[in-house]
Coordinates of C-alpha atoms in Angstrom, one line a residue:
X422 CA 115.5 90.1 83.7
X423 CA 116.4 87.3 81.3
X424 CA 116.9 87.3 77.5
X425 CA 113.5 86.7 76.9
X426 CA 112.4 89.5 78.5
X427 CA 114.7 92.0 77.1
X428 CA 114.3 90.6 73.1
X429 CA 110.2 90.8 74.4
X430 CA 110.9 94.6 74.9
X431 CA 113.1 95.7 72.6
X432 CA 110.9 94.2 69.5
X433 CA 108.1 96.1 71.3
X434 CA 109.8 99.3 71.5
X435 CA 111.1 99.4 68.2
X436 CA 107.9 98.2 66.4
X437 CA 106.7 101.9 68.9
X438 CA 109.4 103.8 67.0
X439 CA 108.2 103.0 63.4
X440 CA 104.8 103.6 64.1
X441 CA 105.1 106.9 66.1
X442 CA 106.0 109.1 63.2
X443 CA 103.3 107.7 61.1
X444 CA 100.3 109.2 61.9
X445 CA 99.6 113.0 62.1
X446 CA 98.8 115.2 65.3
X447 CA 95.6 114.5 66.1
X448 CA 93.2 117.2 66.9
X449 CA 92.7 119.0 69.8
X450 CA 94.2 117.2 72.9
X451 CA 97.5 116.1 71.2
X452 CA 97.7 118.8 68.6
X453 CA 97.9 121.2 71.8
X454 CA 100.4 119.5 73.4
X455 CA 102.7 119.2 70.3
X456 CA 102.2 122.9 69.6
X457 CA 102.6 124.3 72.7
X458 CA 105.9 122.3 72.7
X459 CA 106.7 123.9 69.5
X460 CA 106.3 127.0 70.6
X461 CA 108.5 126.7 74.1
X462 CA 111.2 125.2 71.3
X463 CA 111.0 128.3 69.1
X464 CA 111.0 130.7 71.7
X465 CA 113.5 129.2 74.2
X466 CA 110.7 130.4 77.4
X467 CA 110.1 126.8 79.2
X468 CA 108.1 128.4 81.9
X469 CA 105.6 130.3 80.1
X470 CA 103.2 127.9 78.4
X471 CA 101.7 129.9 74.9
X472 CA 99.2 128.7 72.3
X473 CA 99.3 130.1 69.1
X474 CA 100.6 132.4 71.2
X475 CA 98.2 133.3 73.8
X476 CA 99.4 132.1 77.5
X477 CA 97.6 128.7 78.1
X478 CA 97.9 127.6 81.6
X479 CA 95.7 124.4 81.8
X480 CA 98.6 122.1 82.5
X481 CA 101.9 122.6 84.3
X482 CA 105.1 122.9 81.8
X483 CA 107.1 119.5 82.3
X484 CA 105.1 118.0 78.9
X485 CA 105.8 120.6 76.8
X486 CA 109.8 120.7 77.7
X487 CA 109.9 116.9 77.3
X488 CA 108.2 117.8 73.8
X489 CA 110.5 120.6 73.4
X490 CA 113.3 118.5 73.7
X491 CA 112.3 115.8 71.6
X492 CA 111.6 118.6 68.5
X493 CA 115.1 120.4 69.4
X494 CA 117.2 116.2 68.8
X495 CA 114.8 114.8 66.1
X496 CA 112.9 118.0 64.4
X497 CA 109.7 119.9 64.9
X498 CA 107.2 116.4 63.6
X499 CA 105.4 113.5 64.6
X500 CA 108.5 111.2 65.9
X501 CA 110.0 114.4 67.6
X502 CA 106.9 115.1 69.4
X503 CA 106.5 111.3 70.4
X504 CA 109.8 110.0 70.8
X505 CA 110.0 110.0 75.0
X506 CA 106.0 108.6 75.2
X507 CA 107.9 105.7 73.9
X508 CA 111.0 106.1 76.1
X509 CA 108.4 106.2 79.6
X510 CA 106.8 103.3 77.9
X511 CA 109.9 101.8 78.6
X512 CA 110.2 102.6 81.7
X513 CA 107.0 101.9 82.6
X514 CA 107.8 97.9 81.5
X515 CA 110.7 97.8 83.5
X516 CA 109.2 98.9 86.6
X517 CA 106.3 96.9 86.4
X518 CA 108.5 93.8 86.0
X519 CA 110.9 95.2 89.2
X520 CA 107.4 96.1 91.5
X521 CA 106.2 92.6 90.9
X522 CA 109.6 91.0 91.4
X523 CA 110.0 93.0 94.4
X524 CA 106.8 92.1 96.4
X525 CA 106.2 88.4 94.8
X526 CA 109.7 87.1 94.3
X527 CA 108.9 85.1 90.9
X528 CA 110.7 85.9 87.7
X529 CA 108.0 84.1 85.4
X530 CA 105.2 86.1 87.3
X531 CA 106.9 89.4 86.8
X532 CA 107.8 89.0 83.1
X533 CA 103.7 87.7 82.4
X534 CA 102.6 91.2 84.2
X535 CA 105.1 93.2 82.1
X536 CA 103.7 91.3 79.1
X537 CA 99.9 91.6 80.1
X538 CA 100.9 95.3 80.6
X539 CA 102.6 96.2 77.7
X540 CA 99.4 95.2 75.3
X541 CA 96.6 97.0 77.9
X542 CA 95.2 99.0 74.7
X543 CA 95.1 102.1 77.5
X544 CA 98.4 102.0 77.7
X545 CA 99.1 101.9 73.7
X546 CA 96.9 104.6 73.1
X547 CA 98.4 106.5 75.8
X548 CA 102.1 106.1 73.8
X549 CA 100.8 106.7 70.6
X550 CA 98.6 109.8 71.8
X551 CA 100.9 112.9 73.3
X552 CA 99.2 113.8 76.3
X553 CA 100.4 114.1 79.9
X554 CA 99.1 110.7 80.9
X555 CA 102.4 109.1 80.0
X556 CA 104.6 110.7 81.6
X557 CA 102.4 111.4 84.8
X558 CA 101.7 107.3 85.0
X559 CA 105.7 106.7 84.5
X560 CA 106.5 109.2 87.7
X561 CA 103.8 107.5 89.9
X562 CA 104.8 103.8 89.0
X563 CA 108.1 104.9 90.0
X564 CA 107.1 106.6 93.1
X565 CA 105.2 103.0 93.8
X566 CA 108.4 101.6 92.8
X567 CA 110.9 103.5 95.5
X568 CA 108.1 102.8 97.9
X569 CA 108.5 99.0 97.8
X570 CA 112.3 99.6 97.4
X571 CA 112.5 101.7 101.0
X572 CA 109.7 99.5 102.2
X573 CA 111.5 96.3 101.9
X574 CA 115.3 97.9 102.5
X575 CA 115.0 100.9 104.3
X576 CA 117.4 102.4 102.1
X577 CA 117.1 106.4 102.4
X578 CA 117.8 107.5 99.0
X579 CA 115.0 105.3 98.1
X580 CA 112.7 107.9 100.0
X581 CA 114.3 111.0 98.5
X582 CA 114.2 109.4 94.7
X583 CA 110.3 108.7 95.8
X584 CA 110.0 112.3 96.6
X585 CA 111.4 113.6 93.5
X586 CA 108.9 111.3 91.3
X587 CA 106.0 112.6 92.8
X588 CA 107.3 116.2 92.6
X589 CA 107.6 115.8 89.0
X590 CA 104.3 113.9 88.8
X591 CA 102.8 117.5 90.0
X592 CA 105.0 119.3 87.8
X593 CA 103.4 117.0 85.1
X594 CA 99.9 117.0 85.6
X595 CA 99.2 119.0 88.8
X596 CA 98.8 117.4 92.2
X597 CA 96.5 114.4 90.8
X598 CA 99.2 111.8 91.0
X599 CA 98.9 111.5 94.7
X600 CA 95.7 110.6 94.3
X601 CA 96.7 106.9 93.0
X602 CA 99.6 107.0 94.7
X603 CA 97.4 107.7 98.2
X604 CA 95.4 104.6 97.3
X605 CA 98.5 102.5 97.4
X606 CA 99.5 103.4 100.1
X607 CA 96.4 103.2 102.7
X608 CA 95.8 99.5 100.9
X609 CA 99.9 98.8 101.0
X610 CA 99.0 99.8 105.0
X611 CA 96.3 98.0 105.7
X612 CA 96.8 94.4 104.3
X613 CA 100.2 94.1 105.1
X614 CA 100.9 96.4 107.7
X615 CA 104.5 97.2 107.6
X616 CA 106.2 98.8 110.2
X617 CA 108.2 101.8 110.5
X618 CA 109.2 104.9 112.5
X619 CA 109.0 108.7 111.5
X620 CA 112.4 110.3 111.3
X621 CA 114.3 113.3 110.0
X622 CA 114.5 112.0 106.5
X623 CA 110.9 111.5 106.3
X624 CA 110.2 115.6 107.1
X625 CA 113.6 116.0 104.4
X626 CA 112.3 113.9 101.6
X627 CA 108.4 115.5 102.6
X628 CA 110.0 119.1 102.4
X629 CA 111.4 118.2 98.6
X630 CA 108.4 116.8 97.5
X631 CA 106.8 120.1 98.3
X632 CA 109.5 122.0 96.8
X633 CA 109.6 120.2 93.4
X634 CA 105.5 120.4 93.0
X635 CA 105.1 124.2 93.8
X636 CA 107.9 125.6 92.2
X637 CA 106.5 126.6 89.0
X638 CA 103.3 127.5 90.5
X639 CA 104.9 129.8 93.1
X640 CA 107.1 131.1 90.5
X641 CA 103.9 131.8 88.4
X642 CA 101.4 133.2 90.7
X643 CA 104.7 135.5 92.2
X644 CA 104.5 137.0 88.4
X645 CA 100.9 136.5 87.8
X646 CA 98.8 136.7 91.2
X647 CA 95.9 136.2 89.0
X648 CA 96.9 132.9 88.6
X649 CA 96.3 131.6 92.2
X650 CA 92.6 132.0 91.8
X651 CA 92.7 130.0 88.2
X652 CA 94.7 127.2 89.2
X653 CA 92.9 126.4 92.5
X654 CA 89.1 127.8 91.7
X655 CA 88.7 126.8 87.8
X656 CA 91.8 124.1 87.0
X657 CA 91.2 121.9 89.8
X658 CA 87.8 122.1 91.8
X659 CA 85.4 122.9 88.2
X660 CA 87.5 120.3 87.0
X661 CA 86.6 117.8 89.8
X662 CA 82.7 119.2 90.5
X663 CA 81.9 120.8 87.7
X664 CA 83.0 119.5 84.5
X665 CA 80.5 121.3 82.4
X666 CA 83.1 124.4 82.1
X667 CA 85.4 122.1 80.3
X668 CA 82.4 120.6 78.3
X669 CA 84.2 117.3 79.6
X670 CA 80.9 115.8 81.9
X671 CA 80.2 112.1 81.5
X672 CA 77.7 109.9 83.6
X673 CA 78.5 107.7 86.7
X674 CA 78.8 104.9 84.8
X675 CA 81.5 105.7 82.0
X676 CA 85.0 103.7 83.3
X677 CA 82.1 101.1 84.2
X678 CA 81.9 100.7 80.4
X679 CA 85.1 101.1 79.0
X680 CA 87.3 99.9 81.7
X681 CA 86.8 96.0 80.4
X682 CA 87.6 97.4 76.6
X683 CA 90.8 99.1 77.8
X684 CA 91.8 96.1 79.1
X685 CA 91.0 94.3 76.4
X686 CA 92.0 91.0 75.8
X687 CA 92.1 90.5 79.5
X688 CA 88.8 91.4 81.0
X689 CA 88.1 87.7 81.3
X690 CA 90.9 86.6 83.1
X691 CA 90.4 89.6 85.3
X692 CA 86.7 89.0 86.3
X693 CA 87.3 85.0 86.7
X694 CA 90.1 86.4 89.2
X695 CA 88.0 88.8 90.5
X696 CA 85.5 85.5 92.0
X697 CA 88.5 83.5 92.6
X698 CA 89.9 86.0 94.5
X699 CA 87.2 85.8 97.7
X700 CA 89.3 84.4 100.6
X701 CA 92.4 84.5 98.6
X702 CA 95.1 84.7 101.7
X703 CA 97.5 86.9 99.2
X704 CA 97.3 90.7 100.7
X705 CA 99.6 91.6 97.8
X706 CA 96.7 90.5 95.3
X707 CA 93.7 92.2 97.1
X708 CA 95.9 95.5 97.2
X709 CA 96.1 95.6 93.6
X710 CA 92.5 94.4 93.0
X711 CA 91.3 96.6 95.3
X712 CA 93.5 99.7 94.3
X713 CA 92.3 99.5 90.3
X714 CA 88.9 99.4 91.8
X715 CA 88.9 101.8 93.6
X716 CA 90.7 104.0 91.1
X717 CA 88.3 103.6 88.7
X718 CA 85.5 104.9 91.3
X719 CA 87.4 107.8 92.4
X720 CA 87.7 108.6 89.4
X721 CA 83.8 108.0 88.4
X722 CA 82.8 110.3 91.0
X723 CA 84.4 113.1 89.5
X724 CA 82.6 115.0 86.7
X725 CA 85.5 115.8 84.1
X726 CA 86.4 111.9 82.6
X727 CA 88.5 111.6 80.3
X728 CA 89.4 107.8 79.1
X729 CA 93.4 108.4 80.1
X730 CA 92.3 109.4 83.7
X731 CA 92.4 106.0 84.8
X732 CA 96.0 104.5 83.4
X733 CA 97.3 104.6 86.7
X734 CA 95.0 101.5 87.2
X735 CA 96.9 99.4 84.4
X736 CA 99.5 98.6 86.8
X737 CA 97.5 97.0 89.3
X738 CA 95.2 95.1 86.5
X739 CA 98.5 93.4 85.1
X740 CA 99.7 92.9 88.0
X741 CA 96.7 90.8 89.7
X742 CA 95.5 89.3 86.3
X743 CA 99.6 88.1 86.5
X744 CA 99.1 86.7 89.8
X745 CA 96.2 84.8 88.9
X746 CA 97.4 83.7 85.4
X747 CA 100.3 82.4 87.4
X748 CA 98.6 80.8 89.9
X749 CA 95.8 79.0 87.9
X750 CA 97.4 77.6 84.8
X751 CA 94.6 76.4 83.0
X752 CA 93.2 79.8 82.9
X753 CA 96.1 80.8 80.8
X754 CA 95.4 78.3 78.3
X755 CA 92.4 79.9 78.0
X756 CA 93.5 83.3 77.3
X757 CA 96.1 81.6 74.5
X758 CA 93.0 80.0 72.7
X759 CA 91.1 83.3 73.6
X760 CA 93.8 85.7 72.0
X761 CA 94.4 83.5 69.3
X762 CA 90.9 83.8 67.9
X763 CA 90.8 87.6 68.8
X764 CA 93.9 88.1 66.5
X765 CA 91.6 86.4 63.9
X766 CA 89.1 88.5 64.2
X767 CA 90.8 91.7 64.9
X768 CA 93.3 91.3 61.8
X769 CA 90.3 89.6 59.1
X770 CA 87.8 92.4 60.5
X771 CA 90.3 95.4 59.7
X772 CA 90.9 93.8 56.3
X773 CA 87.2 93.0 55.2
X774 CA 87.0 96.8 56.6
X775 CA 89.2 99.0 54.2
X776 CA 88.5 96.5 51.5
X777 CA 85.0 97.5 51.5
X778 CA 85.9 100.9 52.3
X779 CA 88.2 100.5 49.0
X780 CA 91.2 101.3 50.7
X781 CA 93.3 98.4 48.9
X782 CA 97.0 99.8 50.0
X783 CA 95.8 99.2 53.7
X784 CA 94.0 96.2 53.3
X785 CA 96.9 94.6 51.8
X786 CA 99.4 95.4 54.6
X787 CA 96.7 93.8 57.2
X788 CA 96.4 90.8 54.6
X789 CA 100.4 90.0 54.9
X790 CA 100.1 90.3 58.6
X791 CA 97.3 88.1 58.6
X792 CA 99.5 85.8 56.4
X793 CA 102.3 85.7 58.6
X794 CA 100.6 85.3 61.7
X795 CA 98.9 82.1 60.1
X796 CA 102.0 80.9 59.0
X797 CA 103.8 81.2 62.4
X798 CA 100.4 79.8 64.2
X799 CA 100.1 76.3 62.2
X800 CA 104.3 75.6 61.8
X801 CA 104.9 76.4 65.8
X802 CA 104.7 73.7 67.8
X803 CA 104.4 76.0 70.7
X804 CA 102.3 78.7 70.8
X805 CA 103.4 80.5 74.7
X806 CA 101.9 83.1 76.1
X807 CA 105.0 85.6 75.2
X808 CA 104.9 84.9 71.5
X809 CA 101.5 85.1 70.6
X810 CA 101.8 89.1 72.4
X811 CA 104.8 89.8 70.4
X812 CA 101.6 89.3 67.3
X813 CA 98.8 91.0 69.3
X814 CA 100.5 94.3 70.2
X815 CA 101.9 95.0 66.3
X816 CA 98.5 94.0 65.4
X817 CA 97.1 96.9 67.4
X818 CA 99.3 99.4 66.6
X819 CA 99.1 98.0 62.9
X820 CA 95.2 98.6 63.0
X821 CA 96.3 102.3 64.0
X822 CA 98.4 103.1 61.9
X823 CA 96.4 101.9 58.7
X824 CA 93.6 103.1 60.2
X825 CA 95.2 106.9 60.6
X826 CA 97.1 106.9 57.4
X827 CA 93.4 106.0 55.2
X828 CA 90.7 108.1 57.3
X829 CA 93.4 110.9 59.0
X830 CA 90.0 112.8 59.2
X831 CA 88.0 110.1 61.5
X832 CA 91.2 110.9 64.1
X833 CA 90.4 114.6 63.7
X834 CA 94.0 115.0 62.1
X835 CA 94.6 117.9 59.9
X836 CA 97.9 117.3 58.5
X837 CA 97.0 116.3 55.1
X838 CA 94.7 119.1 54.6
X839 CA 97.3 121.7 55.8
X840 CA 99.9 120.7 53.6
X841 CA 97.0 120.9 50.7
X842 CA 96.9 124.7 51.7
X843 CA 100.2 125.0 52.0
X844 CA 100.8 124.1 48.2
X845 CA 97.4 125.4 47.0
X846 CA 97.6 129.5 48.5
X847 CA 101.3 130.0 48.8
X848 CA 101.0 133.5 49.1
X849 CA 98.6 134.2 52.0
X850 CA 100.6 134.1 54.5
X851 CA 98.0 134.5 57.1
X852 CA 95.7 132.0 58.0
X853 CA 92.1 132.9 59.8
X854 CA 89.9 129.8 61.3
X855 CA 86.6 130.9 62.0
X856 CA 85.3 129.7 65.5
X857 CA 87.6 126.6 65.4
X858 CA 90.9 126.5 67.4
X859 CA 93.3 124.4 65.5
X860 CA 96.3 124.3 67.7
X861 CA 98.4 121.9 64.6
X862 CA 97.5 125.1 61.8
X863 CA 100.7 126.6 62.5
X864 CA 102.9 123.2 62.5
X865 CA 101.5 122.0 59.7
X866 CA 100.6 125.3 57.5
X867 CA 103.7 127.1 57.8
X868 CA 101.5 130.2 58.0
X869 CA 100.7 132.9 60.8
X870 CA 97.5 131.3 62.3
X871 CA 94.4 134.1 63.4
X872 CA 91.4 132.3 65.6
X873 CA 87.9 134.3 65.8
X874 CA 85.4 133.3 68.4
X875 CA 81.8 133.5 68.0
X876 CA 79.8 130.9 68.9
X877 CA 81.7 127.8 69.9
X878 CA 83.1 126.9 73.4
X879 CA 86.2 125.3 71.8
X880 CA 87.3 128.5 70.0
X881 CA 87.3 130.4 73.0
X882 CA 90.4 131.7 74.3
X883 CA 91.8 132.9 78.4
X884 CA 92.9 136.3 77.4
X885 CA 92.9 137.7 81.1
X886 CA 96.7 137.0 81.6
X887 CA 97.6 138.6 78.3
X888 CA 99.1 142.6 79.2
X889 CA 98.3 143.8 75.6
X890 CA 95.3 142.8 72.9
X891 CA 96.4 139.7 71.3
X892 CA 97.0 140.4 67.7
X893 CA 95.8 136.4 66.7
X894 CA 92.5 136.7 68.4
X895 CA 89.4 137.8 67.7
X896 CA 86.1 137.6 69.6
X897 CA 83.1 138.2 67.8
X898 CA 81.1 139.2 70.9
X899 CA 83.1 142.6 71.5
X900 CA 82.5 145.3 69.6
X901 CA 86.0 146.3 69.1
X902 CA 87.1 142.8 67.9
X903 CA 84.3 143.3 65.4
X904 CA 85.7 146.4 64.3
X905 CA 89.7 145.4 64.4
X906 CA 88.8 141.9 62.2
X907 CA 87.7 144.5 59.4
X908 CA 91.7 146.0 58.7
X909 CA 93.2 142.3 57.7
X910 CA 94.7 143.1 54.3
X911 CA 92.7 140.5 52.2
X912 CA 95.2 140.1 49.8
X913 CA 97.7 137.7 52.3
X914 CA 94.7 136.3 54.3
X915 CA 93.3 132.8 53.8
X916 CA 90.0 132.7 55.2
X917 CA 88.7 128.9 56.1
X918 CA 85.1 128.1 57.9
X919 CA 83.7 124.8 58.5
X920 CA 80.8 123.9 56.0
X921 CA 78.4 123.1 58.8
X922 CA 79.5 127.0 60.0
X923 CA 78.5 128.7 56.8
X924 CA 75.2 130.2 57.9
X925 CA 76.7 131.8 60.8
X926 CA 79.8 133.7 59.4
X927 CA 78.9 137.6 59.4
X928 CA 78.8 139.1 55.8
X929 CA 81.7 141.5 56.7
X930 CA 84.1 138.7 57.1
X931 CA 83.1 136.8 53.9
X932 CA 81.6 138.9 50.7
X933 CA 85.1 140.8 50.4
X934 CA 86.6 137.7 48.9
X935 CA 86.8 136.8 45.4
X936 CA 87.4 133.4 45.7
X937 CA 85.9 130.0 47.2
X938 CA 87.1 126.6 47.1
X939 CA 85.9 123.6 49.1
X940 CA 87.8 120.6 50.4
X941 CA 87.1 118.3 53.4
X942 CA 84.2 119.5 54.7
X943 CA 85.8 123.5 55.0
X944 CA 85.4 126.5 52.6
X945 CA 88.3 128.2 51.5
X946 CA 88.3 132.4 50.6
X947 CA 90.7 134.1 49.2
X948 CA 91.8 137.0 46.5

């Protein structure tokens, strides 16, 4: 990798690192990640997932310890919590720029698919947005990665190192990564057809794998036989057929729609390659066309969709668009004058925005960075490929950032409302949320957080693993819970409900307060 390349990442990854700590937790997917996080940091248990301290076993641990570590180097916040999604982002650069070095042996062609793939918006949000889809898309690329490397070398600790990435792909995200992977591998087969024999390192690497992926699952059903059933029956077939347990269902057609605006500015190049491509003789090219593709309509078949489930695809999408940007040079002229324009747009449309919004502060950021980008534009006498992404992905993450810090509400964030309670009822030191689970209250609130169910899916909690009554939960629709949410002393309790929620709250929790105060769309009721 030349100079170039590495200045080209390193301003990237630093312009990451100012923006991560920026905006709050957003609510509930990344909220519930950072929290649980917190709470393996605070309690020194990384096997036993808890949230707001009830066991919560939708994912497998390996997030939450990464979290954990980043809280227990930089503090429990937002940079802590994010730091190592921009770390894999890293990663994720350089192996995209070794993959296509491996297989197509051009140095230019590599460095344009690292490019094209570091400013895939998918990808950003995936950085800027603590799930498990970062780290489960680094461990797969570098599963694809040792693949090529034994492929094209034979070398055996190639084979082992691909073993261990898809172990802690599982360990990650459960056994999905070999899904993506498996679709490499059958296309990697069939166009190119490489040969090779089946030997004693194949079963040893195959018996690690294993190893690695069920480890914390043996470990947990061997504690918790109950778990078996969960993991198998509701995590991964209701997740697959029948996403309406999750409330996560979406039509056929979803990716079909937003697959061209997560790889936005690059879905024309992509479709023009997608024609161009009929009789290509390049095998390398149709496995990645093919592999995104097919991806995408795995993934469409299933019922839960999430917009994250398909980021394994962003490495084949950069690196075919690369391959054809490469190979038909006036094309990339036309994405310059493309992306140029687009940077116009996307930079004057975000100012006119929060200046009519009246959000000045943010409009006058966006206006220096439109300033500077017209300045650069009209005194460059070259405008390459390389430079004008080094404007568009700031300009992304600029948009989100502004965009987060003046409407924290339209990202479902909370953190500016919980340090409001935090300075307004210092002395109720327990919080209750009426039929909302908040996973960030307890980060952000410094106060013991209580959740009662009554009507809401998302406020519903998986007690069936707990040995004793949780003492932070209350469901509505038990008798007993009815009865136990009457002894709160009302005198340290801070007792919020959503406006919209008002008609529904039970007299018993409410009319005992004194006091009601209203702020962002939530009542407030204390002594």
């Amino acid at each position: 990798m030349g100079r170039k390349s590495i200045g080209y990442l390193f301003i990237l990854i630093v312009g990451l690192l100012l923006a991560i700590g920026i905006p709050g937790f957003m609510e509930s997917s990344e909220a519930r990640y950072a929290a649980i996080g917190y709470e393996m940091f605070s309690s020194g248990d990384y096997l036993h997932p808890y949230l707001l301290g009830i066991y919560h076993f939708h994912k497998p641990p390996l997030t939450y310890i990464i979290t954990a570590l980043g809280y227990s180097i930089f503090g429990v916040n937002e940079f802590g919590a994010r730091f190592f999604l921009v770390v894999a982002y890293a990663i994720q650069l350089l192996l995209v720029y070794r993959i296509n070095l491996l297989l197509f042996g051009n140095a230019k062609q590599s460095r344009l698919a690292m490019i094209i793939y570091a400013g895939f918006p998918i990808v950003l949000i995936s950085v800027l947005n603590l799930t498990t889809d970062a780290y489960l898309n680094t461990f797969f690329m570098a599963a694809v990665y040792f693949y090529i490397c034994y492929y094209q070398k034979k070398n055996y600790s190639s084979l082992y190192l691909l073993a261990i990435m898809l172990g802690l792909g599982v360990l990650t995200k459960g056994p999905v990564v070999f899904l993506p992977f498996g679709v490499f591998i059958v296309l990697f087969q069939s166009f190119l057809k490489p040969k090779w024999k089946w030997t004693i390192h194949h079963w040893m690497a195959l018996i690690l794998c294993v190893f690695i992926s069920v480890s914390w699952f043996a470990y947990m059903v061997g504690t918790v036989p109950k778990l078996w059933e969960y993991f198998i029956g509701y995590q991964l077939k209701d997740r697959i057929f029948n996403a309406e347990v999750f409330h996560r269902a979406e039509p056929f057609w979803y990716y079909l729609i937003l697959a061209p605006l997560l790889i936005f500015p690059y879905s024309v190049p992509l479709i023009f390659g997608v024609f161009k491509n009929r009789g290509t003789r390049n095998a390398l090219a149709k496995v990645f066309i093919a592999g995104a593709l097919i991806i995408i309509f795995i993934f469409s078949l299933f019922s839960s969709k999430l917009i994250l489930y398909i980021l394994p695809s962003s490495l084949f999408f950069a690196s075919f668009i690369a391959y054809k940007l490469n190979t038909h040079p006036k094309q990339l002229k036309l994405l310059i004058h493309t992306m140029t324009w687009e940077l116009y747009i996307l930079i004057g449309g975000g100012v006119l925005f929060f200046l009519f919004s009246a959000l000045f502060i943010p409009a006058a950021l966006l206006s220096v960075f439109l300033l500077g980008f017209l300045c650069c534009r009209f005194k460059g006498k070259k405008w390459s490929f390389g430079v004008l992404n080094l404007w568009f992905v700031p300009t992304l993450m600029a948009l989100f950032v502004c965009f987060s810090l003046a409407m924290p509400s339209k990202l479902n964030s909370y953190r500016e409302l919980f340090g409001w309670i935090s300075k307004s009822y210092p002395s109720q030191r327990i919080l209750v949320i009426y039929d909302h689970l908040i996973p960030s209250a307890e980060l952000y609130s410094n106060k013991k957080v209580l959740t009662i169910h009554d009507r809401r899916f998302q406020s519903l909690r998986e007690i069936q693993f707990e040995d004793v009554v949780p003492v932070n939960y209350y469901d509505l629709n038990k008798t007993e819970d009815q009865q136990r949410v009457r002894n709160f002393n009302d005198n340290k309790v801070l007792f919020m409900v959503k406006k919209k929620d008002i008609e529904f709250v039970p007299a018993y929790l409410s009319d005992h307060f004194k006091y009601r105060k209203e702020r962002n769309g939530w009542y407030f009721y204390s002594n």
